[in-house]
CSV table of C-alpha atoms in Angstrom, one decimal:
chain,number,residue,atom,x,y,z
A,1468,UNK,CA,3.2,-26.7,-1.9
A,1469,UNK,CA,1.4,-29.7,-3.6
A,1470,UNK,CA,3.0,-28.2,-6.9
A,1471,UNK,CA,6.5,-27.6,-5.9
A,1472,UNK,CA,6.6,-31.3,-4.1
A,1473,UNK,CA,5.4,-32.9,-7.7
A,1474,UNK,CA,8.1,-30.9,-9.9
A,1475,UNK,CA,10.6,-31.9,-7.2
A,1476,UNK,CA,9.4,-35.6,-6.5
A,1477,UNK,CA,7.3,-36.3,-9.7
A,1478,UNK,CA,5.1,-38.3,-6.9
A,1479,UNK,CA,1.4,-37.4,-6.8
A,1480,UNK,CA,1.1,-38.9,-4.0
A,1481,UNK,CA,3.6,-37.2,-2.0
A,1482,UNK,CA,2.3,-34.0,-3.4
A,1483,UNK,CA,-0.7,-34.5,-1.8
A,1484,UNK,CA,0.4,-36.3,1.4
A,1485,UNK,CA,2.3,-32.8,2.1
A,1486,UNK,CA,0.2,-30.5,0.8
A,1487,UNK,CA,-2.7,-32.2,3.4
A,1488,UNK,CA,0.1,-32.3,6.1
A,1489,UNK,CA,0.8,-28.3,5.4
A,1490,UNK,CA,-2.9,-27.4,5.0
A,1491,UNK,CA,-4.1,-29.0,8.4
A,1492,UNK,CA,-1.2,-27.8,10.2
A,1493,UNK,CA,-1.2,-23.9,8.9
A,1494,UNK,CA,-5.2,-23.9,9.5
A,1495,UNK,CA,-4.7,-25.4,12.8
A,1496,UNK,CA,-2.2,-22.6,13.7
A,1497,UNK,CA,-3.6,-19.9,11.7
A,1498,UNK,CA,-6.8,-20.2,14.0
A,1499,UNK,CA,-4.5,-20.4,17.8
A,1500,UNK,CA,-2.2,-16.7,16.0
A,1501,UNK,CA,-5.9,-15.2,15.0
A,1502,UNK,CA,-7.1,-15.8,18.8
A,1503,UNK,CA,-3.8,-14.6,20.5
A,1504,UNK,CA,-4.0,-11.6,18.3
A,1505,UNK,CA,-7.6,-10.6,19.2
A,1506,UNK,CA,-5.9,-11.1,22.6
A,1507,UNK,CA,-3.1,-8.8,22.1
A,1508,UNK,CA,-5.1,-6.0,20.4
A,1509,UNK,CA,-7.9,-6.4,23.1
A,1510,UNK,CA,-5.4,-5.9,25.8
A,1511,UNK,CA,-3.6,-3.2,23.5
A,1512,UNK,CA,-6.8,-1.5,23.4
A,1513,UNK,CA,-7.6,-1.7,26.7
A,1514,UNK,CA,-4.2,0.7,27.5
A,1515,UNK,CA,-4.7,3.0,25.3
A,1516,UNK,CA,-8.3,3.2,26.6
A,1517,UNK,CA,-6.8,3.7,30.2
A,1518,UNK,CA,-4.5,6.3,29.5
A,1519,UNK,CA,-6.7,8.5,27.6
A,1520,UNK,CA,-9.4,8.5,30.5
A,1521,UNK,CA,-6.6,9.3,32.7
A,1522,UNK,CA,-5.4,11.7,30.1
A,1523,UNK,CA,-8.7,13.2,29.9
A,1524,UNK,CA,-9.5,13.5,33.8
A,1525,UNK,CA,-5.5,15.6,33.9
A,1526,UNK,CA,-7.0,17.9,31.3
A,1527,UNK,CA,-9.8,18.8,34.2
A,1528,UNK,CA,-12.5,16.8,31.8
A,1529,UNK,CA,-15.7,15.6,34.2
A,1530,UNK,CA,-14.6,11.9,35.0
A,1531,UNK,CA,-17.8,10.6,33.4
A,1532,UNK,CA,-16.9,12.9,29.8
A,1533,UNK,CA,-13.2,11.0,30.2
A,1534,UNK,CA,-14.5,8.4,29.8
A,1535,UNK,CA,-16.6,8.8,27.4
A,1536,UNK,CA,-14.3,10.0,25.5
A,1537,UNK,CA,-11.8,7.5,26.0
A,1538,UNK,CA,-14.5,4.6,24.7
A,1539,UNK,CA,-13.7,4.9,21.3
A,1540,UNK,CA,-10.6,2.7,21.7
A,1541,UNK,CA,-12.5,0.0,22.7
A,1542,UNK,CA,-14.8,-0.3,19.5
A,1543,UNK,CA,-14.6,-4.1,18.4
A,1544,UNK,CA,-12.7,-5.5,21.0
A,1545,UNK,CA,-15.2,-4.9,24.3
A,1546,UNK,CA,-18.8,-4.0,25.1
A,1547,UNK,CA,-19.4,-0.1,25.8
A,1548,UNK,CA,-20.8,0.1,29.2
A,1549,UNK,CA,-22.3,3.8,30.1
A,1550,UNK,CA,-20.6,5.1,33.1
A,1551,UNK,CA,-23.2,5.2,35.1
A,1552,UNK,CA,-24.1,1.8,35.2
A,1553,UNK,CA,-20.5,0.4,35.9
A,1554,UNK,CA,-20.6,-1.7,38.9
A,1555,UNK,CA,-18.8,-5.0,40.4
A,1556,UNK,CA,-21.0,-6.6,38.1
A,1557,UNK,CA,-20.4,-5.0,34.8
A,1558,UNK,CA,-17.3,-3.4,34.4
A,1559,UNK,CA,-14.4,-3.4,32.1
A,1560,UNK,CA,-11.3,-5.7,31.4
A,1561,UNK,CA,-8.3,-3.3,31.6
A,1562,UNK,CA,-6.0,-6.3,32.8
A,1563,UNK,CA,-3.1,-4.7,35.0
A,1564,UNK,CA,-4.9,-1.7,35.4
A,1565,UNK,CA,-8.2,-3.0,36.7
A,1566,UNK,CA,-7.6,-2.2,40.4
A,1567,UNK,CA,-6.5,1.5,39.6
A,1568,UNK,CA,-9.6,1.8,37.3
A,1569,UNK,CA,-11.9,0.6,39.7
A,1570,UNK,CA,-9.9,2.8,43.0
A,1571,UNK,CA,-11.1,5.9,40.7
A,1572,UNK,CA,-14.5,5.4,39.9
A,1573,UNK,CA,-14.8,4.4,44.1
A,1574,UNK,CA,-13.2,7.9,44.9
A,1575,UNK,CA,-15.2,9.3,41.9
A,1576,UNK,CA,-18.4,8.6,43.9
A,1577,UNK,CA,-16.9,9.9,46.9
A,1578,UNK,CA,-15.9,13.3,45.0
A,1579,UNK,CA,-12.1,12.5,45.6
A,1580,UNK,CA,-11.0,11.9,42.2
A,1581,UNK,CA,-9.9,15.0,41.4
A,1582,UNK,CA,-7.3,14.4,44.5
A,1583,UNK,CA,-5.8,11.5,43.1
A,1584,UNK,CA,-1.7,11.9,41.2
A,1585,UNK,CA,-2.6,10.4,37.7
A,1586,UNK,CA,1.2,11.0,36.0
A,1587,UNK,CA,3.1,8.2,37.6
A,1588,UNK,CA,0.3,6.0,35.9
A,1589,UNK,CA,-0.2,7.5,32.8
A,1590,UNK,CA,3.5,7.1,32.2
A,1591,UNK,CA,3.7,3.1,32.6
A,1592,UNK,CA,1.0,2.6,30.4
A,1593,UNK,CA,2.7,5.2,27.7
A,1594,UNK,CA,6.1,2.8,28.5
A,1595,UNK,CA,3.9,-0.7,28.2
A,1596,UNK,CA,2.0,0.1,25.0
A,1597,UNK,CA,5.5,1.7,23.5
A,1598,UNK,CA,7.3,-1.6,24.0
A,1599,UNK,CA,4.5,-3.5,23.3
A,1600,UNK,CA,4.1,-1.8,19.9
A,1601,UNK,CA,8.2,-2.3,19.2
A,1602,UNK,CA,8.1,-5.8,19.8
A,1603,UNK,CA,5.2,-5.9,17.5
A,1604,UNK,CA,6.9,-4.2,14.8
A,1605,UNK,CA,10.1,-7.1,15.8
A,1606,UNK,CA,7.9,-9.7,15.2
A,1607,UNK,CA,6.7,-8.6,12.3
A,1608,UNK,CA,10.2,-7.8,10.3
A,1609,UNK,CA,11.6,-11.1,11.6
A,1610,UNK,CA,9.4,-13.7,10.6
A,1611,UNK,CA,8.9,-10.9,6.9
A,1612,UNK,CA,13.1,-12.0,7.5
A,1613,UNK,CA,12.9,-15.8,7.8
A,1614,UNK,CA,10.1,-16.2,5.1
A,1615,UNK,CA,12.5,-15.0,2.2
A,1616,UNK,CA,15.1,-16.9,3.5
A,1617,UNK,CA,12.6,-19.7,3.4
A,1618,UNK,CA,11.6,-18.8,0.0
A,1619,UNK,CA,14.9,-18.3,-1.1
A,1620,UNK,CA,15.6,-21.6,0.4
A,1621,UNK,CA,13.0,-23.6,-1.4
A,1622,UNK,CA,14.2,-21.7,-4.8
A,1623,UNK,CA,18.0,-23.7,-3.9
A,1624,UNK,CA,15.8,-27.0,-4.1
A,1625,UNK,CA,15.0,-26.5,-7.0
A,1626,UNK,CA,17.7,-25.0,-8.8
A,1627,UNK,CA,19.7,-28.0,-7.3
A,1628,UNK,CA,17.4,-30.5,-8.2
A,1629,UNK,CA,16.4,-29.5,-11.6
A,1630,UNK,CA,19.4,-27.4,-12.9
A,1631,UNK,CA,21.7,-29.4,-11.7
A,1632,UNK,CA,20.3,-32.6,-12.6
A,1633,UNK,CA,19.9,-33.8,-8.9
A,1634,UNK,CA,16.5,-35.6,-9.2
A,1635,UNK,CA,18.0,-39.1,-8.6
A,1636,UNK,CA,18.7,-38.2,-4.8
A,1637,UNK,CA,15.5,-38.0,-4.0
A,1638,UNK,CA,14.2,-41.8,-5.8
A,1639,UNK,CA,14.7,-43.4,-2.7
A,1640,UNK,CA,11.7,-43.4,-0.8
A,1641,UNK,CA,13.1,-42.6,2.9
A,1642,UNK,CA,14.4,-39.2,0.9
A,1643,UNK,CA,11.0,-38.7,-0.9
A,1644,UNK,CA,9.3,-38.7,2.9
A,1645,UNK,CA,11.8,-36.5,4.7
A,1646,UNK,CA,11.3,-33.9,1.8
A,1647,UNK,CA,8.0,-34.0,1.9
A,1648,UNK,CA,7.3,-33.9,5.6
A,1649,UNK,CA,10.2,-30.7,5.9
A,1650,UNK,CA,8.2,-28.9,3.0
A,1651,UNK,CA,4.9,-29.6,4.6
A,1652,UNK,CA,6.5,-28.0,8.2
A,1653,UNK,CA,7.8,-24.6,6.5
A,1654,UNK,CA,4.1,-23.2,7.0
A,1655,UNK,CA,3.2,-24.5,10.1
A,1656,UNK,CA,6.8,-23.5,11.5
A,1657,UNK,CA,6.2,-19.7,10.9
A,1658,UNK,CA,3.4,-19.5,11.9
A,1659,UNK,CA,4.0,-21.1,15.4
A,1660,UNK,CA,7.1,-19.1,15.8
A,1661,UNK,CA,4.6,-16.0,15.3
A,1662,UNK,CA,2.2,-17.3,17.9
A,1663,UNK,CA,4.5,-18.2,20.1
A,1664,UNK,CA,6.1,-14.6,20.1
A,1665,UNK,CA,3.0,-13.0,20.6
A,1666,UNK,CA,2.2,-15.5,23.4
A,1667,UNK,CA,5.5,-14.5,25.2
A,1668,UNK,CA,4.4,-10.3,24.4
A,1669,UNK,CA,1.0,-11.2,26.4
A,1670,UNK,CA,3.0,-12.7,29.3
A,1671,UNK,CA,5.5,-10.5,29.8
């Protein structure tokens, strides 16, 4: 950033001005989309992790080898808590499907587990983490879309700046700082359009 501003403006300091503008921004940003993405995997996690201990318990598994079994989906994102020692006080964070998760282990210890319809269930959480997934995969393409159009946009600049012997616009100073400040905002603008997405996937 700090290079293209000084071959466009041949002003140091507006190089740097931007370039610090950018760097605090993006970094700023960067750390809010890292957080809301250990968010959405977490919760992500936390489904699958669901629908294979109900999975498990359909395929007549003991409830306590379900779930087991079904632990490996929540490597990195929460603590493993043996079965046995799941209580009101240490439990999991399965979000939406807390209450069911904590119905069955109640009926579990009343040996009324097995009695319970686990389909319905099983099929929202397949439905939620399939649309979750797709509007992932949205996400993704879109803002892959509007960074080469912002690349290719930045590539115009200075085509028409330097090829076309355009440099003169921008020798008035209330140009130079408008430039500068909509280079330095490219970054930090896809990167709180990402955030913001995945923010509105969490809420939904």
């Amino acid at each position: 950033m700090m290079i293209l501003s000084f071959i466009l403006y041949g002003n140091l300091l507006f190089a740097i001005f931007g370039s610090l503008v950018s760097l605090v921004l993006s970094y700023i940003l960067l750390l809010k989309k890292e957080e809301i993405l250990q968010t959405f995997h977490k919760k992500e996690s936390s489904y699958s992790f669901f629908y294979s201990f109900l999975k498990g318990i359909e395929e007549s598994l003991p409830i306590k080898s379900a779930y087991e079994s079904a632990c490996r989906y929540l490597v990195s994102y929460q603590k493993m808590i043996p079965y046995d020692e799941i209580d009101d006080n240490h439990t999991l964070n399965l979000y939406d499907y807390q209450k069911y998760f904590d119905f069955i282990l109640k009926k579990d210890k009343e040996n009324e587990a097995r009695l319970l319809l686990y389909r319905p269930l099983m099929e929202d959480i397949k439905d939620r983490l399939l649309r979750m997934k797709k509007r992932s995969d949205l996400i993704k393409k879109r803002f892959l879309f509007l960074f080469v159009i912002i690349l290719s946009f930045l590539l115009l600049m200075v085509v028409f700046i330097l090829i076309g012997n355009n440099k003169e616009v921008f020798k008035d100073t209330f140009y130079k700082m408008g430039a500068t400040l909509l280079l330095s905002l490219l970054s930090p603008f896809i990167l709180l359009m990402e955030y913001q997405s995945y923010r509105g996937i969490l809420n939904a």
